DNA sequence: TGTTCCGGTGTG
DNA sequence: CACACCGGAACA
């Protein structure tokens, strides 16, 4: 039982991220973005993906929020990399009010989930994408001629795709059934079996077996469908090369936040770190490396996961707090966005 | 190959 | 609804 639990991890698993990761944070926190002529939106974009208002120069207030990370990203624009730290919530709130023009995204959420979200944001630093997507421009100045244009300003289509996709898809089966958008999941196969199972048949072992089998099959099916739909999926920016793991197996406790590069960049301007063919899309979040759980090096040996050697779960005590947070993604904002759109419906002709 | 993230499911 | 658990899959 403990064989697996063995704390060997200490060395690599829970390496101190402080060294590699912390500095970066500190650095950018201090940094303040001032209104960028060309990319004002970006700054704001991070915390509030949808704020078109970013354009509003009025905001001395928002400015503070934005922090940039010049690290790996192309030095092109400092503004490009804005990291939402714990601070950003403030900004969000301020923003909305100040920018009264487009109170796009409600800040409340952010404030709460800041920790968890920060990853998300970073991960989905479509930031760049967001802006364009946001069609901020569109909001301000309706450009009837080419609706498409406004939206597609994005650097990469892919990204946009996922974003939307994710949002919708998550929304659809996770939280709100608001729209009937998702067609991909509706396969009858899954719905039907579920019901039947519950209802009944519980008795003969054979039936049970069958049941399980079906279960598994269902899962598989679902998984496959998800995959296909997700395919390009997260364009998380986490970077892998940074982790220093000595132990095979255990996941290095490196925060995704530490060194991330925008996926776009990697694919666009450089091919160095990863071979061209290989994308560094990450499907799994990484441990933050800073929380209590991450800093524990040994398995407690008493929790369920520790006891159950079949378990694929990490020791409860070592569980990263950040990972505990639900992934927040575009989907989260989707409803809000929709609302906004509706509210501002007049301006959107494409709807 | 081991570790464990993560989505789905089961249960109270 | 929240939590516990299972097990597939990502990642090293
Ligand atoms: Zn444990
Ligand atoms: Zn952690």
mmCIF file of N, CA and C in Angstrom, chain A residues 85-214:
data_model
loop_
_atom_site.group_PDB
_atom_site.id
_atom_site.type_symbol
_atom_site.label_atom_id
_atom_site.label_comp_id
_atom_site.label_asym_id
_atom_site.label_seq_id
_atom_site.Cartn_x
_atom_site.Cartn_y
_atom_site.Cartn_z
ATOM 1 N N UNK A 85 -3.766 38.356 -11.673
ATOM 2 C CA UNK A 85 -3.385 37.819 -10.403
ATOM 3 C C UNK A 85 -4.544 37.966 -9.490
ATOM 4 N N UNK A 86 -4.240 37.871 -8.265
ATOM 5 C CA UNK A 86 -5.337 37.973 -7.340
ATOM 6 C C UNK A 86 -5.897 39.364 -7.436
ATOM 7 N N UNK A 87 -5.152 40.215 -7.910
ATOM 8 C CA UNK A 87 -5.599 41.593 -7.920
ATOM 9 C C UNK A 87 -6.714 41.860 -8.891
ATOM 10 N N UNK A 88 -6.683 41.135 -9.889
ATOM 11 C CA UNK A 88 -7.537 41.551 -10.982
ATOM 12 C C UNK A 88 -8.992 41.700 -10.608
ATOM 13 N N UNK A 89 -9.385 40.982 -9.632
ATOM 14 C CA UNK A 89 -10.805 41.088 -9.311
ATOM 15 C C UNK A 89 -11.148 42.531 -9.072
ATOM 16 N N UNK A 90 -10.271 43.141 -8.373
ATOM 17 C CA UNK A 90 -10.508 44.525 -8.079
ATOM 18 C C UNK A 90 -10.804 45.237 -9.369
ATOM 19 N N UNK A 91 -9.947 44.999 -10.204
ATOM 20 C CA UNK A 91 -10.050 45.681 -11.462
ATOM 21 C C UNK A 91 -11.388 45.419 -12.095
ATOM 22 N N UNK A 92 -11.713 44.203 -12.059
ATOM 23 C CA UNK A 92 -12.937 43.850 -12.746
ATOM 24 C C UNK A 92 -14.058 44.718 -12.231
ATOM 25 N N UNK A 93 -14.141 44.755 -10.966
ATOM 26 C CA UNK A 93 -15.241 45.493 -10.392
ATOM 27 C C UNK A 93 -15.169 46.926 -10.841
ATOM 28 N N UNK A 94 -14.036 47.451 -10.668
ATOM 29 C CA UNK A 94 -13.862 48.837 -11.025
ATOM 30 C C UNK A 94 -14.204 49.034 -12.475
ATOM 31 N N UNK A 95 -13.659 48.161 -13.183
ATOM 32 C CA UNK A 95 -13.822 48.271 -14.601
ATOM 33 C C UNK A 95 -15.251 48.462 -14.998
ATOM 34 N N UNK A 96 -15.960 47.542 -14.566
ATOM 35 C CA UNK A 96 -17.345 47.535 -14.977
ATOM 36 C C UNK A 96 -17.975 48.873 -14.729
ATOM 37 N N UNK A 97 -17.807 49.300 -13.561
ATOM 38 C CA UNK A 97 -18.470 50.550 -13.246
ATOM 39 C C UNK A 97 -17.914 51.683 -14.067
ATOM 40 N N UNK A 98 -16.657 51.776 -13.977
ATOM 41 C CA UNK A 98 -16.028 52.866 -14.679
ATOM 42 C C UNK A 98 -16.409 52.862 -16.137
ATOM 43 N N UNK A 99 -16.227 51.748 -16.655
ATOM 44 C CA UNK A 99 -16.448 51.625 -18.066
ATOM 45 C C UNK A 99 -17.891 51.505 -18.397
ATOM 46 N N UNK A 100 -18.619 51.938 -17.617
ATOM 47 C CA UNK A 100 -20.040 51.790 -17.704
ATOM 48 C C UNK A 100 -20.528 51.473 -19.102
ATOM 49 N N UNK A 101 -19.823 51.964 -20.025
ATOM 50 C CA UNK A 101 -20.252 51.733 -21.404
ATOM 51 C C UNK A 101 -20.564 50.285 -21.654
ATOM 52 N N UNK A 102 -19.658 49.432 -21.324
ATOM 53 C CA UNK A 102 -19.900 48.016 -21.548
ATOM 54 C C UNK A 102 -19.543 47.213 -20.331
ATOM 55 N N UNK A 103 -20.440 47.061 -19.527
ATOM 56 C CA UNK A 103 -20.238 46.269 -18.301
ATOM 57 C C UNK A 103 -20.324 44.830 -18.645
ATOM 58 N N UNK A 104 -19.541 44.451 -19.479
ATOM 59 C CA UNK A 104 -19.702 43.111 -19.986
ATOM 60 C C UNK A 104 -19.698 42.010 -18.975
ATOM 61 N N UNK A 105 -18.588 41.822 -18.370
ATOM 62 C CA UNK A 105 -18.521 40.672 -17.492
ATOM 63 C C UNK A 105 -18.639 41.052 -16.044
ATOM 64 N N UNK A 106 -19.396 40.306 -15.379
ATOM 65 C CA UNK A 106 -19.601 40.499 -13.948
ATOM 66 C C UNK A 106 -18.356 40.096 -13.216
ATOM 67 N N UNK A 107 -17.943 40.884 -12.348
ATOM 68 C CA UNK A 107 -16.719 40.596 -11.650
ATOM 69 C C UNK A 107 -16.836 39.561 -10.561
ATOM 70 N N UNK A 108 -17.962 39.449 -9.996
ATOM 71 C CA UNK A 108 -18.122 38.627 -8.798
ATOM 72 C C UNK A 108 -17.386 37.322 -8.874
ATOM 73 N N UNK A 109 -17.510 36.709 -9.909
ATOM 74 C CA UNK A 109 -16.938 35.401 -10.049
ATOM 75 C C UNK A 109 -15.457 35.434 -9.862
ATOM 76 N N UNK A 110 -14.928 36.315 -10.531
ATOM 77 C CA UNK A 110 -13.491 36.340 -10.554
ATOM 78 C C UNK A 110 -12.958 36.483 -9.159
ATOM 79 N N UNK A 111 -13.524 37.374 -8.461
ATOM 80 C CA UNK A 111 -13.019 37.625 -7.138
ATOM 81 C C UNK A 111 -12.949 36.329 -6.376
ATOM 82 N N UNK A 112 -13.951 35.590 -6.524
ATOM 83 C CA UNK A 112 -14.000 34.345 -5.767
ATOM 84 C C UNK A 112 -12.973 33.368 -6.240
ATOM 85 N N UNK A 113 -13.019 33.154 -7.480
ATOM 86 C CA UNK A 113 -12.232 32.046 -7.996
ATOM 87 C C UNK A 113 -10.844 32.440 -8.400
ATOM 88 N N UNK A 114 -10.515 33.564 -8.058
ATOM 89 C CA UNK A 114 -9.262 34.053 -8.561
ATOM 90 C C UNK A 114 -8.195 33.012 -8.640
ATOM 91 N N UNK A 115 -8.018 32.338 -7.565
ATOM 92 C CA UNK A 115 -6.929 31.366 -7.570
ATOM 93 C C UNK A 115 -7.096 30.388 -8.690
ATOM 94 N N UNK A 116 -8.211 29.795 -8.724
ATOM 95 C CA UNK A 116 -8.414 28.772 -9.728
ATOM 96 C C UNK A 116 -8.396 29.369 -11.096
ATOM 97 N N UNK A 117 -8.997 30.472 -11.175
ATOM 98 C CA UNK A 117 -9.176 31.053 -12.483
ATOM 99 C C UNK A 117 -7.876 31.484 -13.068
ATOM 100 N N UNK A 118 -7.047 31.927 -12.227
ATOM 101 C CA UNK A 118 -5.876 32.508 -12.813
ATOM 102 C C UNK A 118 -5.266 31.539 -13.778
ATOM 103 N N UNK A 119 -5.304 30.335 -13.403
ATOM 104 C CA UNK A 119 -4.772 29.357 -14.332
ATOM 105 C C UNK A 119 -5.551 29.380 -15.606
ATOM 106 N N UNK A 120 -6.790 29.327 -15.393
ATOM 107 C CA UNK A 120 -7.655 29.257 -16.536
ATOM 108 C C UNK A 120 -7.316 30.369 -17.482
ATOM 109 N N UNK A 121 -7.352 31.504 -16.933
ATOM 110 C CA UNK A 121 -7.119 32.641 -17.786
ATOM 111 C C UNK A 121 -5.859 32.466 -18.561
ATOM 112 N N UNK A 122 -4.908 32.126 -17.794
ATOM 113 C CA UNK A 122 -3.643 31.996 -18.455
ATOM 114 C C UNK A 122 -3.731 30.953 -19.524
ATOM 115 N N UNK A 123 -4.290 29.882 -19.092
ATOM 116 C CA UNK A 123 -4.369 28.780 -20.029
ATOM 117 C C UNK A 123 -5.038 29.223 -21.290
ATOM 118 N N UNK A 124 -6.121 29.825 -21.053
ATOM 119 C CA UNK A 124 -6.876 30.216 -22.220
ATOM 120 C C UNK A 124 -6.512 31.612 -22.551
ATOM 121 N N UNK A 125 -5.286 31.851 -22.577
ATOM 122 C CA UNK A 125 -4.943 33.208 -22.786
ATOM 123 C C UNK A 125 -5.232 33.550 -24.162
ATOM 124 N N UNK A 126 -6.332 33.316 -24.529
ATOM 125 C CA UNK A 126 -6.717 33.720 -25.847
ATOM 126 C C UNK A 126 -6.745 35.184 -25.740
ATOM 127 N N UNK A 127 -6.433 35.606 -24.628
ATOM 128 C CA UNK A 127 -6.507 37.014 -24.388
ATOM 129 C C UNK A 127 -6.531 37.704 -25.712
ATOM 130 N N UNK A 128 -5.558 37.357 -26.429
ATOM 131 C CA UNK A 128 -5.497 38.014 -27.708
ATOM 132 C C UNK A 128 -6.739 37.681 -28.474
ATOM 133 N N UNK A 129 -7.046 36.448 -28.401
ATOM 134 C CA UNK A 129 -8.199 36.013 -29.151
ATOM 135 C C UNK A 129 -9.408 36.733 -28.651
ATOM 136 N N UNK A 130 -9.498 36.736 -27.382
ATOM 137 C CA UNK A 130 -10.686 37.298 -26.792
ATOM 138 C C UNK A 130 -10.973 38.653 -27.360
ATOM 139 N N UNK A 131 -9.983 39.408 -27.351
ATOM 140 C CA UNK A 131 -10.244 40.752 -27.776
ATOM 141 C C UNK A 131 -10.912 40.784 -29.103
ATOM 142 N N UNK A 132 -10.234 40.173 -29.978
ATOM 143 C CA UNK A 132 -10.806 40.187 -31.313
ATOM 144 C C UNK A 132 -12.183 39.600 -31.284
ATOM 145 N N UNK A 133 -12.271 38.524 -30.627
ATOM 146 C CA UNK A 133 -13.541 37.848 -30.585
ATOM 147 C C UNK A 133 -14.565 38.761 -30.006
ATOM 148 N N UNK A 134 -14.133 39.334 -28.998
ATOM 149 C CA UNK A 134 -15.042 40.194 -28.289
ATOM 150 C C UNK A 134 -15.699 41.094 -29.284
ATOM 151 N N UNK A 135 -14.971 41.321 -30.301
ATOM 152 C CA UNK A 135 -15.513 42.179 -31.303
ATOM 153 C C UNK A 135 -15.710 43.527 -30.681
ATOM 154 N N UNK A 136 -14.906 43.766 -29.792
ATOM 155 C CA UNK A 136 -15.049 45.001 -29.080
ATOM 156 C C UNK A 136 -15.344 46.102 -30.061
ATOM 157 N N UNK A 137 -14.533 46.089 -31.019
ATOM 158 C CA UNK A 137 -14.675 47.113 -32.021
ATOM 159 C C UNK A 137 -16.112 47.143 -32.502
ATOM 160 N N UNK A 138 -16.557 46.002 -32.724
ATOM 161 C CA UNK A 138 -17.903 45.908 -33.250
ATOM 162 C C UNK A 138 -18.887 46.573 -32.325
ATOM 163 N N UNK A 139 -18.676 46.303 -31.098
ATOM 164 C CA UNK A 139 -19.614 46.874 -30.150
ATOM 165 C C UNK A 139 -19.654 48.379 -30.319
ATOM 166 N N UNK A 140 -18.507 48.888 -30.227
ATOM 167 C CA UNK A 140 -18.450 50.342 -30.294
ATOM 168 C C UNK A 140 -19.000 50.851 -31.609
ATOM 169 N N UNK A 141 -18.379 50.360 -32.608
ATOM 170 C CA UNK A 141 -18.808 50.842 -33.906
ATOM 171 C C UNK A 141 -19.290 49.691 -34.725
ATOM 172 N N UNK A 142 -20.489 49.628 -34.849
ATOM 173 C CA UNK A 142 -21.077 48.555 -35.651
ATOM 174 C C UNK A 142 -20.516 48.598 -37.043
ATOM 175 N N UNK A 143 -20.008 47.504 -37.464
ATOM 176 C CA UNK A 143 -19.498 47.491 -38.818
ATOM 177 C C UNK A 143 -20.250 46.475 -39.629
ATOM 178 N N UNK A 144 -21.287 46.890 -40.128
ATOM 179 C CA UNK A 144 -22.190 46.042 -40.890
ATOM 180 C C UNK A 144 -21.534 45.376 -42.067
ATOM 181 N N UNK A 145 -20.675 46.042 -42.707
ATOM 182 C CA UNK A 145 -20.102 45.497 -43.929
ATOM 183 C C UNK A 145 -19.616 44.075 -43.765
ATOM 184 N N UNK A 146 -18.735 43.859 -42.849
ATOM 185 C CA UNK A 146 -18.227 42.512 -42.690
ATOM 186 C C UNK A 146 -18.273 42.087 -41.249
ATOM 187 N N UNK A 147 -19.329 41.515 -40.917
ATOM 188 C CA UNK A 147 -19.516 41.056 -39.542
ATOM 189 C C UNK A 147 -18.433 40.070 -39.220
ATOM 190 N N UNK A 148 -18.190 39.286 -40.142
ATOM 191 C CA UNK A 148 -17.229 38.224 -39.969
ATOM 192 C C UNK A 148 -15.898 38.815 -39.608
ATOM 193 N N UNK A 149 -15.583 39.824 -40.283
ATOM 194 C CA UNK A 149 -14.269 40.375 -40.089
ATOM 195 C C UNK A 149 -13.993 40.691 -38.643
ATOM 196 N N UNK A 150 -14.884 41.377 -38.079
ATOM 197 C CA UNK A 150 -14.674 41.808 -36.699
ATOM 198 C C UNK A 150 -14.330 40.630 -35.830
ATOM 199 N N UNK A 151 -15.041 39.619 -36.007
ATOM 200 C CA UNK A 151 -14.837 38.471 -35.149
ATOM 201 C C UNK A 151 -13.575 37.718 -35.456
ATOM 202 N N UNK A 152 -13.333 37.603 -36.674
ATOM 203 C CA UNK A 152 -12.236 36.751 -37.059
ATOM 204 C C UNK A 152 -10.880 37.388 -37.009
ATOM 205 N N UNK A 153 -10.843 38.494 -36.442
ATOM 206 C CA UNK A 153 -9.567 39.162 -36.374
ATOM 207 C C UNK A 153 -8.530 38.275 -35.736
ATOM 208 N N UNK A 154 -9.010 37.327 -35.067
ATOM 209 C CA UNK A 154 -8.139 36.473 -34.291
ATOM 210 C C UNK A 154 -6.957 35.976 -35.055
ATOM 211 N N UNK A 155 -5.941 35.735 -34.308
ATOM 212 C CA UNK A 155 -4.748 35.245 -34.945
ATOM 213 C C UNK A 155 -4.983 33.847 -35.477
ATOM 214 N N UNK A 156 -5.509 33.042 -34.610
ATOM 215 C CA UNK A 156 -5.744 31.667 -35.033
ATOM 216 C C UNK A 156 -7.207 31.302 -34.947
ATOM 217 N N UNK A 157 -7.618 30.691 -35.942
ATOM 218 C CA UNK A 157 -9.012 30.293 -35.928
ATOM 219 C C UNK A 157 -9.215 29.224 -34.904
ATOM 220 N N UNK A 158 -8.286 28.373 -34.873
ATOM 221 C CA UNK A 158 -8.410 27.228 -33.998
ATOM 222 C C UNK A 158 -8.876 27.684 -32.656
ATOM 223 N N UNK A 159 -8.162 28.586 -32.147
ATOM 224 C CA UNK A 159 -8.445 28.994 -30.792
ATOM 225 C C UNK A 159 -9.869 29.399 -30.656
ATOM 226 N N UNK A 160 -10.234 30.217 -31.502
ATOM 227 C CA UNK A 160 -11.583 30.694 -31.384
ATOM 228 C C UNK A 160 -12.510 29.532 -31.324
ATOM 229 N N UNK A 161 -12.227 28.675 -32.177
ATOM 230 C CA UNK A 161 -13.101 27.537 -32.216
ATOM 231 C C UNK A 161 -13.238 26.913 -30.868
ATOM 232 N N UNK A 162 -12.109 26.645 -30.304
ATOM 233 C CA UNK A 162 -12.315 25.930 -29.082
ATOM 234 C C UNK A 162 -13.063 26.758 -28.114
ATOM 235 N N UNK A 163 -12.706 27.957 -28.085
ATOM 236 C CA UNK A 163 -13.293 28.759 -27.046
ATOM 237 C C UNK A 163 -14.765 28.615 -27.101
ATOM 238 N N UNK A 164 -15.234 28.863 -28.240
ATOM 239 C CA UNK A 164 -16.670 28.794 -28.370
ATOM 240 C C UNK A 164 -17.130 27.407 -28.034
ATOM 241 N N UNK A 165 -16.418 26.531 -28.604
ATOM 242 C CA UNK A 165 -16.825 25.155 -28.422
ATOM 243 C C UNK A 165 -16.901 24.843 -26.945
ATOM 244 N N UNK A 166 -15.816 25.104 -26.321
ATOM 245 C CA UNK A 166 -15.762 24.774 -24.916
ATOM 246 C C UNK A 166 -16.933 25.367 -24.191
ATOM 247 N N UNK A 167 -17.050 26.589 -24.429
ATOM 248 C CA UNK A 167 -18.084 27.276 -23.686
ATOM 249 C C UNK A 167 -19.397 26.585 -23.882
ATOM 250 N N UNK A 168 -19.705 26.414 -25.058
ATOM 251 C CA UNK A 168 -20.993 25.829 -25.319
ATOM 252 C C UNK A 168 -21.085 24.447 -24.742
ATOM 253 N N UNK A 169 -20.083 23.743 -25.043
ATOM 254 C CA UNK A 169 -20.193 22.354 -24.678
ATOM 255 C C UNK A 169 -20.267 22.212 -23.175
ATOM 256 N N UNK A 170 -19.448 22.931 -22.517
ATOM 257 C CA UNK A 170 -19.512 22.826 -21.065
ATOM 258 C C UNK A 170 -20.895 23.179 -20.591
ATOM 259 N N UNK A 171 -21.259 24.286 -21.030
ATOM 260 C CA UNK A 171 -22.533 24.787 -20.586
ATOM 261 C C UNK A 171 -23.609 23.762 -20.813
ATOM 262 N N UNK A 172 -23.558 23.233 -21.939
ATOM 263 C CA UNK A 172 -24.639 22.343 -22.278
ATOM 264 C C UNK A 172 -24.783 21.193 -21.319
ATOM 265 N N UNK A 173 -23.744 20.485 -21.072
ATOM 266 C CA UNK A 173 -24.041 19.388 -20.192
ATOM 267 C C UNK A 173 -23.590 19.555 -18.776
ATOM 268 N N UNK A 174 -22.968 20.590 -18.514
ATOM 269 C CA UNK A 174 -22.580 20.694 -17.144
ATOM 270 C C UNK A 174 -23.510 21.560 -16.344
ATOM 271 N N UNK A 175 -23.543 22.767 -16.680
ATOM 272 C CA UNK A 175 -24.298 23.633 -15.818
ATOM 273 C C UNK A 175 -25.652 23.988 -16.355
ATOM 274 N N UNK A 176 -25.677 24.622 -17.435
ATOM 275 C CA UNK A 176 -26.981 25.069 -17.859
ATOM 276 C C UNK A 176 -27.378 24.525 -19.189
ATOM 277 N N UNK A 177 -28.522 24.021 -19.178
ATOM 278 C CA UNK A 177 -29.114 23.440 -20.376
ATOM 279 C C UNK A 177 -29.757 24.535 -21.193
ATOM 280 N N UNK A 178 -29.276 25.659 -21.109
ATOM 281 C CA UNK A 178 -29.991 26.772 -21.703
ATOM 282 C C UNK A 178 -30.300 26.587 -23.177
ATOM 283 N N UNK A 179 -29.296 26.241 -23.896
ATOM 284 C CA UNK A 179 -29.571 26.178 -25.309
ATOM 285 C C UNK A 179 -29.556 24.748 -25.804
ATOM 286 N N UNK A 180 -30.070 24.608 -26.926
ATOM 287 C CA UNK A 180 -30.124 23.261 -27.466
ATOM 288 C C UNK A 180 -28.992 23.100 -28.434
ATOM 289 N N UNK A 181 -28.014 23.869 -28.241
ATOM 290 C CA UNK A 181 -26.946 23.930 -29.200
ATOM 291 C C UNK A 181 -26.223 22.621 -29.409
ATOM 292 N N UNK A 182 -25.960 21.927 -28.352
ATOM 293 C CA UNK A 182 -25.058 20.810 -28.516
ATOM 294 C C UNK A 182 -25.730 19.643 -29.194
ATOM 295 N N UNK A 183 -25.254 19.386 -30.310
ATOM 296 C CA UNK A 183 -25.827 18.241 -31.004
ATOM 297 C C UNK A 183 -24.912 17.059 -30.845
ATOM 298 N N UNK A 184 -23.688 17.359 -30.532
ATOM 299 C CA UNK A 184 -22.720 16.288 -30.536
ATOM 300 C C UNK A 184 -22.984 15.256 -29.464
ATOM 301 N N UNK A 185 -23.557 15.671 -28.398
ATOM 302 C CA UNK A 185 -23.675 14.737 -27.309
ATOM 303 C C UNK A 185 -24.974 13.975 -27.248
ATOM 304 N N UNK A 186 -25.812 14.355 -28.082
ATOM 305 C CA UNK A 186 -27.157 13.865 -27.874
ATOM 306 C C UNK A 186 -27.367 12.422 -28.205
ATOM 307 N N UNK A 187 -26.378 11.799 -28.600
ATOM 308 C CA UNK A 187 -26.600 10.434 -29.043
ATOM 309 C C UNK A 187 -27.528 9.719 -28.085
ATOM 310 N N UNK A 188 -28.484 9.135 -28.660
ATOM 311 C CA UNK A 188 -29.528 8.454 -27.898
ATOM 312 C C UNK A 188 -28.919 7.353 -27.068
ATOM 313 N N UNK A 189 -27.905 6.808 -27.547
ATOM 314 C CA UNK A 189 -27.325 5.659 -26.880
ATOM 315 C C UNK A 189 -27.144 5.947 -25.413
ATOM 316 N N UNK A 190 -26.611 7.095 -25.179
ATOM 317 C CA UNK A 190 -26.302 7.316 -23.789
ATOM 318 C C UNK A 190 -27.527 7.588 -22.955
ATOM 319 N N UNK A 191 -28.411 8.287 -23.471
ATOM 320 C CA UNK A 191 -29.571 8.627 -22.681
ATOM 321 C C UNK A 191 -30.369 7.400 -22.294
ATOM 322 N N UNK A 192 -30.665 6.681 -23.249
ATOM 323 C CA UNK A 192 -31.502 5.533 -23.001
ATOM 324 C C UNK A 192 -30.963 4.578 -21.946
ATOM 325 N N UNK A 193 -29.793 4.141 -22.155
ATOM 326 C CA UNK A 193 -29.246 3.129 -21.254
ATOM 327 C C UNK A 193 -29.308 3.592 -19.825
ATOM 328 N N UNK A 194 -29.016 4.792 -19.663
ATOM 329 C CA UNK A 194 -28.955 5.299 -18.315
ATOM 330 C C UNK A 194 -30.246 4.963 -17.587
ATOM 331 N N UNK A 195 -31.288 5.355 -18.168
ATOM 332 C CA UNK A 195 -32.572 5.173 -17.534
ATOM 333 C C UNK A 195 -32.825 3.710 -17.245
ATOM 334 N N UNK A 196 -32.622 2.947 -18.241
ATOM 335 C CA UNK A 196 -32.944 1.545 -18.077
ATOM 336 C C UNK A 196 -32.156 0.977 -16.909
ATOM 337 N N UNK A 197 -30.928 1.320 -16.862
ATOM 338 C CA UNK A 197 -30.115 0.793 -15.797
ATOM 339 C C UNK A 197 -30.735 1.080 -14.462
ATOM 340 N N UNK A 198 -31.014 2.311 -14.308
ATOM 341 C CA UNK A 198 -31.506 2.699 -13.005
ATOM 342 C C UNK A 198 -32.754 1.928 -12.661
ATOM 343 N N UNK A 199 -33.568 1.850 -13.564
ATOM 344 C CA UNK A 199 -34.827 1.236 -13.266
ATOM 345 C C UNK A 199 -34.675 -0.139 -12.786
ATOM 346 N N UNK A 200 -33.846 -0.740 -13.376
ATOM 347 C CA UNK A 200 -33.950 -1.933 -12.981
ATOM 348 C C UNK A 200 -33.240 -3.094 -13.027
ATOM 349 N N UNK A 201 -33.445 -4.031 -13.365
ATOM 350 C CA UNK A 201 -32.616 -5.122 -13.456
ATOM 351 C C UNK A 201 -31.538 -5.121 -12.439
ATOM 352 N N UNK A 202 -31.750 -5.675 -11.373
ATOM 353 C CA UNK A 202 -30.629 -5.808 -10.505
ATOM 354 C C UNK A 202 -30.816 -7.136 -10.004
ATOM 355 N N UNK A 203 -30.204 -8.041 -10.268
ATOM 356 C CA UNK A 203 -30.394 -9.261 -9.650
ATOM 357 C C UNK A 203 -29.385 -10.200 -10.095
ATOM 358 N N UNK A 204 -29.610 -10.856 -11.134
ATOM 359 C CA UNK A 204 -28.663 -11.876 -11.558
ATOM 360 C C UNK A 204 -27.310 -11.258 -11.810
ATOM 361 N N UNK A 205 -26.358 -12.038 -11.495
ATOM 362 C CA UNK A 205 -24.988 -11.558 -11.683
ATOM 363 C C UNK A 205 -24.760 -11.230 -13.132
ATOM 364 N N UNK A 206 -25.292 -12.053 -13.943
ATOM 365 C CA UNK A 206 -25.055 -11.831 -15.359
ATOM 366 C C UNK A 206 -25.550 -10.451 -15.734
ATOM 367 N N UNK A 207 -26.684 -10.148 -15.231
ATOM 368 C CA UNK A 207 -27.245 -8.847 -15.569
ATOM 369 C C UNK A 207 -26.320 -7.763 -15.070
ATOM 370 N N UNK A 208 -25.774 -8.022 -13.931
ATOM 371 C CA UNK A 208 -24.886 -7.004 -13.389
ATOM 372 C C UNK A 208 -23.702 -6.808 -14.292
ATOM 373 N N UNK A 209 -23.178 -7.910 -14.662
ATOM 374 C CA UNK A 209 -22.027 -7.825 -15.535
ATOM 375 C C UNK A 209 -22.370 -7.012 -16.757
ATOM 376 N N UNK A 210 -23.474 -7.371 -17.305
ATOM 377 C CA UNK A 210 -23.907 -6.668 -18.499
ATOM 378 C C UNK A 210 -23.970 -5.181 -18.222
ATOM 379 N N UNK A 211 -24.514 -4.931 -17.114
ATOM 380 C CA UNK A 211 -24.683 -3.546 -16.721
ATOM 381 C C UNK A 211 -23.340 -2.835 -16.776
ATOM 382 N N UNK A 212 -22.424 -3.457 -16.103
ATOM 383 C CA UNK A 212 -21.113 -2.826 -16.049
ATOM 384 C C UNK A 212 -20.547 -2.632 -17.427
ATOM 385 N N UNK A 213 -20.679 -3.665 -18.162
ATOM 386 C CA UNK A 213 -20.152 -3.590 -19.506
ATOM 387 C C UNK A 213 -20.747 -2.398 -20.227
ATOM 388 N N UNK A 214 -22.006 -2.313 -20.102
ATOM 389 C CA UNK A 214 -22.675 -1.203 -20.790
ATOM 390 C C UNK A 214 -22.129 0.109 -20.297
#
